[in-house]
mmCIF file of C-alpha atoms in Angstrom:
data_model
loop_
_atom_site.group_PDB
_atom_site.id
_atom_site.type_symbol
_atom_site.label_atom_id
_atom_site.label_comp_id
_atom_site.label_asym_id
_atom_site.label_seq_id
_atom_site.Cartn_x
_atom_site.Cartn_y
_atom_site.Cartn_z
ATOM 1 C CA MET A 2 100.733 125.751 91.871
ATOM 2 C CA VAL A 3 97.132 126.404 92.894
ATOM 3 C CA THR A 4 94.457 124.617 90.864
ATOM 4 C CA ALA A 5 91.012 126.202 90.630
ATOM 5 C CA ILE A 6 88.197 123.795 89.715
ATOM 6 C CA THR A 7 85.438 126.108 88.532
ATOM 7 C CA ASN A 8 81.750 125.910 87.565
ATOM 8 C CA ALA A 9 81.280 122.605 89.373
ATOM 9 C CA ARG A 10 78.283 121.206 91.153
ATOM 10 C CA VAL A 11 80.003 120.489 94.471
ATOM 11 C CA PHE A 12 78.760 117.599 96.607
ATOM 12 C CA ASP A 13 80.878 117.898 99.743
ATOM 13 C CA GLY A 14 80.074 114.480 101.193
ATOM 14 C CA GLU A 15 77.003 115.752 103.025
ATOM 15 C CA ARG A 16 75.130 118.020 100.632
ATOM 16 C CA VAL A 17 75.360 120.026 97.425
ATOM 17 C CA ARG A 18 77.055 123.344 98.103
ATOM 18 C CA GLU A 19 76.085 126.739 96.727
ATOM 19 C CA GLU A 20 79.744 127.436 95.889
ATOM 20 C CA THR A 21 80.952 126.257 92.492
ATOM 21 C CA THR A 22 84.716 126.690 92.868
ATOM 22 C CA VAL A 23 87.192 124.486 94.752
ATOM 23 C CA LEU A 24 90.816 125.539 95.136
ATOM 24 C CA LEU A 25 93.587 122.977 95.503
ATOM 25 C CA ASP A 26 97.048 123.828 96.780
ATOM 26 C CA GLY A 27 99.421 120.906 96.435
ATOM 27 C CA THR A 28 97.992 117.864 98.191
ATOM 28 C CA ARG A 29 95.276 119.759 100.085
ATOM 29 C CA ILE A 30 91.984 121.526 99.494
ATOM 30 C CA ALA A 31 92.757 125.221 100.012
ATOM 31 C CA ALA A 32 89.258 126.710 99.874
ATOM 32 C CA ILE A 33 85.644 126.217 98.840
ATOM 33 C CA GLY A 34 84.267 129.152 96.888
ATOM 34 C CA GLY A 35 85.910 132.490 96.231
ATOM 35 C CA GLU A 36 87.881 133.708 93.240
ATOM 36 C CA ALA A 37 90.729 131.860 91.619
ATOM 37 C CA PRO A 38 94.013 133.592 92.507
ATOM 38 C CA ALA A 39 96.196 135.078 89.809
ATOM 39 C CA GLY A 40 98.305 132.439 88.116
ATOM 40 C CA ALA A 41 96.095 129.533 89.181
ATOM 41 C CA ASP A 42 95.622 126.600 86.836
ATOM 42 C CA ILE A 43 91.943 126.915 85.869
ATOM 43 C CA VAL A 44 89.974 123.698 85.304
ATOM 44 C CA ASP A 45 86.497 124.610 84.036
ATOM 45 C CA VAL A 46 84.152 121.660 84.632
ATOM 46 C CA SER A 47 80.817 123.160 83.595
ATOM 47 C CA GLY A 48 78.024 120.576 83.734
ATOM 48 C CA ALA A 49 79.973 118.168 85.944
ATOM 49 C CA THR A 50 79.768 117.210 89.624
ATOM 50 C CA LEU A 51 82.742 117.234 91.975
ATOM 51 C CA LEU A 52 82.618 114.660 94.771
ATOM 52 C CA PRO A 53 84.986 113.504 97.487
ATOM 53 C CA GLY A 54 87.037 110.540 96.316
ATOM 54 C CA LEU A 55 85.044 107.383 96.989
ATOM 55 C CA ILE A 56 85.860 104.986 99.840
ATOM 56 C CA ASP A 57 85.365 101.213 99.516
ATOM 57 C CA SER A 58 84.803 99.957 103.060
ATOM 58 C CA HIS A 59 85.461 96.271 102.371
ATOM 59 C CA VAL A 60 88.130 94.888 100.062
ATOM 60 C CA HIS A 61 90.969 92.375 99.873
ATOM 61 C CA THR A 62 93.473 94.118 97.692
ATOM 62 C CA SER A 63 96.774 94.214 95.798
ATOM 63 C CA GLU A 64 98.679 96.902 93.940
ATOM 64 C CA ASP A 65 96.771 95.929 90.809
ATOM 65 C CA GLY A 66 93.506 96.216 92.752
ATOM 66 C CA LEU A 67 94.482 99.616 94.166
ATOM 67 C CA ALA A 68 95.315 100.886 90.677
ATOM 68 C CA LEU A 69 92.019 99.586 89.279
ATOM 69 C CA ALA A 70 90.127 101.216 92.140
ATOM 70 C CA LEU A 71 91.624 104.618 91.382
ATOM 71 C CA ARG A 72 90.629 104.319 87.722
ATOM 72 C CA PHE A 73 87.023 104.255 88.947
ATOM 73 C CA GLY A 74 87.370 107.191 91.330
ATOM 74 C CA VAL A 75 87.925 105.170 94.505
ATOM 75 C CA THR A 76 90.728 106.957 96.356
ATOM 76 C CA THR A 77 90.708 104.851 99.560
ATOM 77 C CA GLU A 78 90.220 101.133 100.092
ATOM 78 C CA LEU A 79 89.675 99.601 103.526
ATOM 79 C CA GLU A 80 91.125 96.112 103.523
ATOM 80 C CA MET A 81 89.313 93.594 105.705
ATOM 81 C CA GLN A 82 91.811 90.736 105.409
ATOM 82 C CA GLY A 83 95.135 91.115 103.726
ATOM 83 C CA MET A 84 98.627 92.490 103.488
ATOM 84 C CA TYR A 85 98.498 96.280 103.611
ATOM 85 C CA THR A 86 99.089 97.020 107.270
ATOM 86 C CA ARG A 87 101.162 100.035 108.341
ATOM 87 C CA ASP A 88 104.695 99.073 107.277
ATOM 88 C CA ALA A 89 103.676 97.008 104.240
ATOM 89 C CA ARG A 90 101.952 99.985 102.569
ATOM 90 C CA GLU A 91 104.649 102.548 103.251
ATOM 91 C CA HIS A 92 105.946 102.370 99.674
ATOM 92 C CA LEU A 93 102.463 103.301 98.395
ATOM 93 C CA LEU A 94 101.805 106.383 100.507
ATOM 94 C CA GLY A 95 103.220 108.758 97.894
ATOM 95 C CA ASP A 96 102.115 106.776 94.838
ATOM 96 C CA ASP A 97 99.286 108.788 93.313
ATOM 97 C CA SER A 98 98.605 106.150 90.654
ATOM 98 C CA VAL A 99 96.884 103.873 93.191
ATOM 99 C CA ALA A 100 94.220 104.242 95.856
ATOM 100 C CA ASP A 101 95.284 104.760 99.465
ATOM 101 C CA VAL A 102 94.680 101.785 101.769
ATOM 102 C CA ARG A 103 94.112 100.846 105.402
ATOM 103 C CA SER A 104 94.005 97.265 106.684
ATOM 104 C CA SER A 105 92.983 94.950 109.489
ATOM 105 C CA GLY A 106 95.754 92.561 108.581
ATOM 106 C CA PHE A 107 94.332 89.080 109.040
ATOM 107 C CA GLY A 108 91.186 88.439 111.035
ATOM 108 C CA ILE A 109 90.928 86.486 114.265
ATOM 109 C CA THR A 110 89.511 83.042 113.420
ATOM 110 C CA PRO A 111 89.979 79.471 114.677
ATOM 111 C CA PRO A 112 92.398 77.111 112.888
ATOM 112 C CA GLY A 113 90.551 75.842 109.825
ATOM 113 C CA GLY A 114 87.903 78.542 110.171
ATOM 114 C CA HIS A 115 86.687 80.998 107.566
ATOM 115 C CA PRO A 116 88.064 81.937 105.019
ATOM 116 C CA SER A 117 90.055 78.725 104.510
ATOM 117 C CA GLU A 118 87.086 77.021 102.826
ATOM 118 C CA LEU A 119 86.907 79.577 100.007
ATOM 119 C CA LEU A 120 90.171 78.595 98.344
ATOM 120 C CA PRO A 121 90.595 75.488 96.193
ATOM 121 C CA GLU A 122 93.038 72.939 97.570
ATOM 122 C CA ASP A 123 95.458 73.573 94.697
ATOM 123 C CA PHE A 124 95.202 77.379 94.886
ATOM 124 C CA GLU A 125 98.524 79.210 95.056
ATOM 125 C CA PRO A 126 98.529 82.980 95.597
ATOM 126 C CA GLY A 127 101.444 83.583 93.233
ATOM 127 C CA GLY A 128 103.596 86.694 93.086
ATOM 128 C CA HIS A 129 101.198 89.122 94.744
ATOM 129 C CA GLY A 130 102.563 88.921 98.256
ATOM 130 C CA ASP A 131 99.412 87.101 99.385
ATOM 131 C CA GLN A 132 99.565 84.633 102.242
ATOM 132 C CA ASP A 133 98.153 81.130 102.196
ATOM 133 C CA PRO A 134 95.443 81.111 104.897
ATOM 134 C CA GLY A 135 96.978 77.939 106.276
ATOM 135 C CA ASP A 136 100.433 79.453 106.734
ATOM 136 C CA SER A 137 101.478 80.268 110.278
ATOM 137 C CA GLY A 138 102.962 83.582 109.174
ATOM 138 C CA HIS A 139 106.254 82.913 110.930
ATOM 139 C CA GLY A 140 109.585 83.049 109.164
ATOM 140 C CA ASP A 141 108.343 83.846 105.647
ATOM 141 C CA ARG A 142 108.240 87.248 104.030
ATOM 142 C CA GLY A 143 105.613 88.889 101.860
ATOM 143 C CA ALA A 144 106.300 91.156 98.905
ATOM 144 C CA HIS A 145 107.067 94.205 101.084
ATOM 145 C CA GLY A 146 108.194 92.898 104.461
ATOM 146 C CA PRO A 147 107.402 90.128 106.942
ATOM 147 C CA ALA A 148 104.561 87.786 106.143
ATOM 148 C CA PRO A 149 101.395 88.736 108.032
ATOM 149 C CA LEU A 150 100.463 87.555 111.488
ATOM 150 C CA MET A 151 97.853 84.784 111.305
ATOM 151 C CA PRO A 152 95.876 85.135 114.572
ATOM 152 C CA PHE A 153 94.313 81.673 114.845
ATOM 153 C CA SER A 154 92.393 81.613 118.121
ATOM 154 C CA SER A 155 90.173 79.011 119.758
ATOM 155 C CA THR A 156 90.068 80.348 123.314
ATOM 156 C CA PRO A 157 89.578 83.735 124.975
ATOM 157 C CA ALA A 158 93.207 83.719 126.122
ATOM 158 C CA GLU A 159 94.480 83.154 122.586
ATOM 159 C CA ALA A 160 92.324 85.959 121.144
ATOM 160 C CA VAL A 161 93.399 88.352 123.888
ATOM 161 C CA ALA A 162 97.070 87.503 123.298
ATOM 162 C CA PHE A 163 96.839 88.124 119.559
ATOM 163 C CA VAL A 164 95.281 91.591 119.790
ATOM 164 C CA PRO A 165 98.414 93.478 120.957
ATOM 165 C CA ARG A 166 100.457 91.558 118.417
ATOM 166 C CA LEU A 167 98.116 92.699 115.633
ATOM 167 C CA VAL A 168 98.367 96.273 116.901
ATOM 168 C CA ALA A 169 102.169 96.062 116.947
ATOM 169 C CA ALA A 170 102.149 94.576 113.440
ATOM 170 C CA GLY A 171 100.349 97.656 112.118
ATOM 171 C CA SER A 172 96.695 96.667 111.903
ATOM 172 C CA ASP A 173 94.461 99.731 111.650
ATOM 173 C CA TYR A 174 91.442 97.934 113.132
ATOM 174 C CA ILE A 175 90.757 94.415 114.379
ATOM 175 C CA LYS A 176 88.551 91.985 112.483
ATOM 176 C CA PHE A 177 86.790 88.941 113.914
ATOM 177 C CA MET A 178 85.471 86.071 111.767
ATOM 178 C CA VAL A 179 82.165 84.771 113.138
ATOM 179 C CA ASP A 180 81.175 82.223 110.532
ATOM 180 C CA ASP A 181 80.117 78.581 110.691
ATOM 181 C CA GLY A 182 80.413 78.188 106.901
ATOM 182 C CA SER A 183 76.705 77.594 106.325
ATOM 183 C CA VAL A 184 76.303 80.433 103.809
ATOM 184 C CA GLU A 185 79.510 79.494 101.988
ATOM 185 C CA GLY A 186 78.312 75.914 101.519
ATOM 186 C CA HIS A 187 80.626 74.511 104.204
ATOM 187 C CA PRO A 188 78.472 74.084 107.329
ATOM 188 C CA GLY A 189 80.300 73.012 110.446
ATOM 189 C CA LEU A 190 83.418 75.163 110.076
ATOM 190 C CA PRO A 191 85.242 75.921 113.319
ATOM 191 C CA MET A 192 83.877 79.241 114.586
ATOM 192 C CA LEU A 193 84.734 81.673 117.361
ATOM 193 C CA ASP A 194 82.536 81.038 120.384
ATOM 194 C CA GLN A 195 80.881 83.834 122.344
ATOM 195 C CA ALA A 196 83.479 83.902 125.113
ATOM 196 C CA THR A 197 86.400 84.113 122.694
ATOM 197 C CA LEU A 198 84.732 86.780 120.589
ATOM 198 C CA THR A 199 83.747 88.868 123.605
ATOM 199 C CA ALA A 200 87.212 88.652 125.149
ATOM 200 C CA GLY A 201 88.902 89.604 121.885
ATOM 201 C CA VAL A 202 86.639 92.591 121.295
ATOM 202 C CA ALA A 203 87.142 93.832 124.838
ATOM 203 C CA GLU A 204 90.927 93.563 124.492
ATOM 204 C CA ALA A 205 90.857 95.422 121.170
ATOM 205 C CA HIS A 206 88.835 98.201 122.782
ATOM 206 C CA ARG A 207 91.324 98.304 125.651
ATOM 207 C CA HIS A 208 93.955 99.112 123.014
ATOM 208 C CA GLY A 209 91.742 101.813 121.487
ATOM 209 C CA MET A 210 91.076 99.797 118.337
ATOM 210 C CA LEU A 211 87.958 99.765 116.165
ATOM 211 C CA THR A 212 86.463 96.269 115.909
ATOM 212 C CA ILE A 213 84.820 94.758 112.827
ATOM 213 C CA ALA A 214 82.878 91.494 112.527
ATOM 214 C CA HIS A 215 82.495 89.231 109.520
ATOM 215 C CA THR A 216 78.989 87.802 109.905
ATOM 216 C CA LEU A 217 76.648 86.362 107.282
ATOM 217 C CA THR A 218 73.939 84.925 109.551
ATOM 218 C CA VAL A 219 71.525 86.464 112.016
ATOM 219 C CA GLU A 220 72.893 84.357 114.873
ATOM 220 C CA ALA A 221 76.492 85.445 114.194
ATOM 221 C CA THR A 222 75.280 89.039 114.028
ATOM 222 C CA ARG A 223 73.597 88.638 117.404
ATOM 223 C CA MET A 224 76.831 87.226 118.875
ATOM 224 C CA ALA A 225 78.847 90.172 117.584
ATOM 225 C CA VAL A 226 76.400 92.707 119.002
ATOM 226 C CA GLU A 227 76.560 90.957 122.363
ATOM 227 C CA ALA A 228 80.366 91.155 122.199
ATOM 228 C CA GLY A 229 80.226 94.933 121.690
ATOM 229 C CA ILE A 230 81.413 95.056 118.076
ATOM 230 C CA ASP A 231 81.781 98.494 116.445
ATOM 231 C CA GLY A 232 80.810 97.532 112.925
ATOM 232 C CA PHE A 233 79.855 94.770 110.514
ATOM 233 C CA ALA A 234 81.737 93.993 107.311
ATOM 234 C CA HIS A 235 78.695 92.152 105.905
ATOM 235 C CA LEU A 236 74.943 91.887 106.184
ATOM 236 C CA PHE A 237 73.316 88.586 107.171
ATOM 237 C CA MET A 238 71.617 86.756 104.328
ATOM 238 C CA ASP A 239 70.458 83.447 105.833
ATOM 239 C CA GLN A 240 66.948 84.737 106.566
ATOM 240 C CA PRO A 241 64.792 87.836 106.247
ATOM 241 C CA HIS A 242 65.310 90.470 108.903
ATOM 242 C CA THR A 243 63.111 90.784 111.947
ATOM 243 C CA ASP A 244 62.345 93.914 113.926
ATOM 244 C CA GLU A 245 64.304 92.339 116.780
ATOM 245 C CA ILE A 246 67.625 92.005 114.939
ATOM 246 C CA ILE A 247 67.307 95.449 113.323
ATOM 247 C CA ASP A 248 66.568 97.041 116.701
ATOM 248 C CA LEU A 249 69.479 95.154 118.257
ATOM 249 C CA ILE A 250 71.949 96.479 115.675
ATOM 250 C CA ALA A 251 70.537 99.994 115.859
ATOM 251 C CA ALA A 252 70.692 100.103 119.656
ATOM 252 C CA SER A 253 74.307 98.929 119.604
ATOM 253 C CA GLY A 254 75.431 101.896 117.497
ATOM 254 C CA ALA A 255 77.319 99.600 115.136
ATOM 255 C CA PHE A 256 77.683 100.432 111.457
ATOM 256 C CA VAL A 257 77.021 97.968 108.634
ATOM 257 C CA ALA A 258 78.829 97.614 105.314
ATOM 258 C CA PRO A 259 76.199 95.370 103.710
ATOM 259 C CA CYS A 260 78.229 94.491 100.608
ATOM 260 C CA VAL A 261 75.055 93.814 98.637
ATOM 261 C CA VAL A 262 77.187 93.052 95.583
ATOM 262 C CA LEU A 263 78.725 90.153 97.503
ATOM 263 C CA ASN A 264 75.374 88.833 98.723
ATOM 264 C CA ALA A 265 74.057 88.995 95.162
ATOM 265 C CA SER A 266 77.106 87.074 93.966
ATOM 266 C CA MET A 267 76.598 84.456 96.692
ATOM 267 C CA THR A 268 73.154 83.727 95.217
ATOM 268 C CA GLY A 269 74.634 83.315 91.723
ATOM 269 C CA ILE A 270 73.975 86.801 90.345
ATOM 270 C CA THR A 271 76.928 87.906 88.241
ATOM 271 C CA GLY A 272 78.159 91.397 87.462
ATOM 272 C CA SER A 273 77.585 90.941 83.733
ATOM 273 C CA ASP A 274 75.155 93.855 83.477
ATOM 274 C CA LEU A 275 77.831 96.110 84.939
ATOM 275 C CA ALA A 276 80.514 94.670 82.646
ATOM 276 C CA ASP A 277 78.229 95.287 79.664
ATOM 277 C CA ASP A 278 78.148 98.996 80.504
ATOM 278 C CA PRO A 279 80.768 100.536 78.190
ATOM 279 C CA ARG A 280 81.715 102.949 80.963
ATOM 280 C CA VAL A 281 82.944 99.892 82.865
ATOM 281 C CA GLY A 282 83.884 97.209 80.369
ATOM 282 C CA SER A 283 86.144 99.499 78.360
ATOM 283 C CA ARG A 284 88.327 100.046 81.454
ATOM 284 C CA LEU A 285 88.866 96.373 82.337
ATOM 285 C CA THR A 286 91.475 93.821 81.394
ATOM 286 C CA PRO A 287 90.102 90.518 80.094
ATOM 287 C CA ALA A 288 90.865 88.871 83.439
ATOM 288 C CA TRP A 289 88.980 91.456 85.516
ATOM 289 C CA ASN A 290 86.138 91.396 82.967
ATOM 290 C CA GLU A 291 85.826 87.635 83.345
ATOM 291 C CA THR A 292 85.842 87.939 87.131
ATOM 292 C CA LEU A 293 83.098 90.559 87.093
ATOM 293 C CA ARG A 294 81.007 88.291 84.860
ATOM 294 C CA SER A 295 81.326 85.410 87.333
ATOM 295 C CA SER A 296 79.889 84.793 90.793
ATOM 296 C CA TYR A 297 80.522 82.989 94.086
ATOM 297 C CA ASP A 298 77.257 81.032 93.646
ATOM 298 C CA ARG A 299 77.624 79.354 97.067
ATOM 299 C CA TYR A 300 74.190 80.191 98.509
ATOM 300 C CA PRO A 301 71.633 79.922 95.670
ATOM 301 C CA GLN A 302 68.765 79.738 98.154
ATOM 302 C CA GLY A 303 69.496 83.295 99.254
ATOM 303 C CA LYS A 304 67.112 86.041 98.163
ATOM 304 C CA LEU A 305 68.473 89.387 97.033
ATOM 305 C CA GLU A 306 65.144 91.080 97.741
ATOM 306 C CA ASP A 307 65.391 89.990 101.379
ATOM 307 C CA VAL A 308 68.862 91.536 101.571
ATOM 308 C CA LEU A 309 67.617 94.792 100.061
ATOM 309 C CA ALA A 310 64.705 94.862 102.510
ATOM 310 C CA SER A 311 67.158 94.419 105.390
ATOM 311 C CA VAL A 312 69.261 97.305 104.078
ATOM 312 C CA ARG A 313 66.176 99.501 103.973
ATOM 313 C CA ALA A 314 65.180 98.493 107.496
ATOM 314 C CA LEU A 315 68.650 99.279 108.848
ATOM 315 C CA HIS A 316 68.617 102.656 107.122
ATOM 316 C CA ASP A 317 65.149 103.462 108.461
ATOM 317 C CA ALA A 318 66.369 102.534 111.960
ATOM 318 C CA GLY A 319 69.199 105.055 111.704
ATOM 319 C CA VAL A 320 72.066 102.584 111.290
ATOM 320 C CA ASP A 321 75.127 103.986 109.499
ATOM 321 C CA LEU A 322 75.539 102.178 106.170
ATOM 322 C CA LEU A 323 78.897 102.014 104.379
ATOM 323 C CA ALA A 324 79.536 101.073 100.753
ATOM 324 C CA GLY A 325 81.730 97.999 100.424
ATOM 325 C CA THR A 326 82.361 95.344 97.797
ATOM 326 C CA ASP A 327 84.474 92.455 99.199
ATOM 327 C CA ALA A 328 86.502 92.534 95.976
ATOM 328 C CA ALA A 329 89.286 89.933 95.760
ATOM 329 C CA PRO A 330 92.975 90.923 95.496
ATOM 330 C CA MET A 331 93.358 89.509 92.010
ATOM 331 C CA PRO A 332 91.012 88.515 89.172
ATOM 332 C CA LEU A 333 89.662 85.123 90.271
ATOM 333 C CA PRO A 334 86.373 83.995 88.699
ATOM 334 C CA PHE A 335 85.559 81.675 91.624
ATOM 335 C CA LEU A 336 85.533 84.828 93.795
ATOM 336 C CA GLY A 337 83.733 86.841 91.133
ATOM 337 C CA GLY A 338 80.764 89.116 90.669
ATOM 338 C CA MET A 339 82.557 92.185 91.991
ATOM 339 C CA ILE A 340 85.855 93.911 91.294
ATOM 340 C CA HIS A 341 87.788 96.899 92.568
ATOM 341 C CA GLY A 342 86.413 100.338 91.827
ATOM 342 C CA ALA A 343 83.586 99.550 89.460
ATOM 343 C CA SER A 344 81.683 97.520 92.031
ATOM 344 C CA VAL A 345 81.528 100.480 94.419
ATOM 345 C CA HIS A 346 79.363 102.181 91.801
ATOM 346 C CA HIS A 347 77.272 98.993 91.573
ATOM 347 C CA GLU A 348 76.884 98.980 95.376
ATOM 348 C CA LEU A 349 75.661 102.572 95.285
ATOM 349 C CA GLN A 350 73.026 101.525 92.755
ATOM 350 C CA TYR A 351 71.947 98.675 95.037
ATOM 351 C CA LEU A 352 71.686 101.032 98.010
ATOM 352 C CA VAL A 353 69.376 103.290 96.009
ATOM 353 C CA ARG A 354 67.394 100.250 94.884
ATOM 354 C CA ALA A 355 66.998 99.391 98.595
ATOM 355 C CA GLY A 356 65.400 102.768 99.243
ATOM 356 C CA LEU A 357 68.189 105.231 100.002
ATOM 357 C CA THR A 358 68.226 108.500 98.103
ATOM 358 C CA PRO A 359 71.230 109.096 95.829
ATOM 359 C CA VAL A 360 72.608 111.602 98.354
ATOM 360 C CA GLN A 361 72.276 109.078 101.178
ATOM 361 C CA ALA A 362 74.030 106.440 99.065
ATOM 362 C CA LEU A 363 76.865 108.839 98.238
ATOM 363 C CA ARG A 364 77.371 109.544 101.939
ATOM 364 C CA ALA A 365 77.882 105.791 102.396
ATOM 365 C CA ALA A 366 80.962 106.006 100.159
ATOM 366 C CA THR A 367 82.357 109.312 101.433
ATOM 367 C CA LEU A 368 81.450 111.060 104.670
ATOM 368 C CA THR A 369 80.191 108.096 106.694
ATOM 369 C CA PRO A 370 83.106 105.652 106.285
ATOM 370 C CA ALA A 371 85.595 108.457 106.883
ATOM 371 C CA ARG A 372 83.831 109.314 110.142
ATOM 372 C CA ARG A 373 83.383 105.745 111.346
ATOM 373 C CA PHE A 374 86.986 104.737 110.563
ATOM 374 C CA GLY A 375 88.494 107.920 111.989
ATOM 375 C CA LEU A 376 89.834 109.117 108.621
ATOM 376 C CA ALA A 377 89.494 112.793 109.481
ATOM 377 C CA ASP A 378 91.508 113.983 106.475
ATOM 378 C CA ARG A 379 89.168 112.670 103.736
ATOM 379 C CA GLY A 380 85.603 111.770 102.813
ATOM 380 C CA ARG A 381 84.559 115.415 102.487
ATOM 381 C CA ILE A 382 85.326 118.446 100.377
ATOM 382 C CA ALA A 383 86.443 120.877 103.050
ATOM 383 C CA GLU A 384 89.299 123.294 103.570
ATOM 384 C CA GLY A 385 92.492 121.620 104.745
ATOM 385 C CA LEU A 386 91.550 118.049 103.835
ATOM 386 C CA ARG A 387 93.350 115.807 101.349
ATOM 387 C CA ALA A 388 92.628 116.731 97.756
ATOM 388 C CA ASP A 389 91.038 113.338 97.030
ATOM 389 C CA LEU A 390 88.309 114.168 94.534
ATOM 390 C CA LEU A 391 86.191 112.611 91.810
ATOM 391 C CA LEU A 392 84.704 114.483 88.855
ATOM 392 C CA VAL A 393 81.778 112.999 86.922
ATOM 393 C CA GLU A 394 79.487 114.267 84.198
ATOM 394 C CA GLY A 395 75.872 114.772 85.176
ATOM 395 C CA ASP A 396 74.339 114.841 88.640
ATOM 396 C CA PRO A 397 74.698 111.678 90.752
ATOM 397 C CA THR A 398 72.915 113.422 93.642
ATOM 398 C CA THR A 399 69.720 112.897 91.664
ATOM 399 C CA THR A 400 70.710 110.032 89.287
ATOM 400 C CA ILE A 401 73.061 107.599 91.023
ATOM 401 C CA GLY A 402 74.168 105.972 87.764
ATOM 402 C CA ASP A 403 75.923 109.215 86.847
ATOM 403 C CA THR A 404 78.798 108.259 89.162
ATOM 404 C CA LEU A 405 80.045 106.124 86.276
ATOM 405 C CA ASN A 406 80.309 109.129 83.963
ATOM 406 C CA LEU A 407 83.941 109.287 85.029
ATOM 407 C CA ARG A 408 85.859 112.353 83.975
ATOM 408 C CA ALA A 409 88.790 112.804 86.363
ATOM 409 C CA VAL A 410 90.142 111.826 89.757
ATOM 410 C CA TRP A 411 92.583 113.650 92.026
ATOM 411 C CA ARG A 412 94.593 111.663 94.570
ATOM 412 C CA ARG A 413 96.381 114.077 96.946
ATOM 413 C CA GLY A 414 95.928 116.760 94.296
ATOM 414 C CA THR A 415 97.473 114.706 91.508
ATOM 415 C CA LEU A 416 95.138 114.641 88.500
ATOM 416 C CA THR A 417 94.352 111.502 86.544
ATOM 417 C CA ARG A 418 92.063 112.057 83.565
ATOM 418 C CA LEU A 419 89.461 109.308 83.218
ATOM 419 C CA ALA A 420 87.296 110.508 80.330
ATOM 420 C CA ALA A 421 87.668 108.443 77.165
#
């Protein structure tokens, strides 16, 4: 059955199109513009905007998180530490009630390094298939297959040896933790040194893998650039930017997922304003609502305005910016301030506050992450691509807050109505 979405304002991931009709045929976009064929299912969306399904470029997720993401129009999540590598997500590929997912598996970090300090000593993941960061990953099984590989590395040889094992285990890209714990309130954590980081990145590139760095300080950012990293899963927040560090990132060609919502949370800013929005709060369980109203609050000396200024400087320098949230896999107030789905919309608002236009912000959640992560079948409204689409009332290309006027989402052509 062909579906004809008619009378839409069509933002294709790059720009607003003149055409107002999009044809879907099964799981794919059949055409942009033209007449609806005889017998097509007509969906008249007058006054609404049709967008590519949104992409969250930094999450730690679960099936509950993937379902919540889809309810806010996020059709793809990119996991930056977690369970959903190739074989572990196979059972979800045809499940159109949850967002699609790609994953790094677990990041390369020294024993006792980040993120071990984030979890309370008595924390137990529970029945979500999540792995204790201290577990070796050998012999146990997660919810949908073997427990993940934990690539603890303290030397270049160890990092190099783990890369092909991560590739074989189904990682879609390779993540490196470059973090001394200072921003998380745990200074002195074991951290990858320059030689280990550089060797690991080079080995990942030898295997044709995209490399991502977790960095929250300027010095860690500098190390990752020197190592040849392809992208950053965070933006530094330990000091204001300088022209030098912005130019260094820009010259490297690396992208940045600043995760402003996370940096705000680190300073103690909660997501309560977002939770108070009835377009958000009405869609949340009490547990997710509580998490959104909480914060990390581990770096109160941080300044959100400095972070926003750094985002603007990166954008002005031509750096590709990606929308990410760092949402946790389950509702945990001590990892709060952002949640799946809704916080992507919050991140878009922060990007506009930093100086991007609404169209530029929307590209950060559609076209740009698809291009940088090699997801050639999504991120745009174009003939032949996956029918991953979001429909909202109003015009988010001029008023970014309109992305929360959720009306419907299509995941592989399967419609889920979101309007109340």
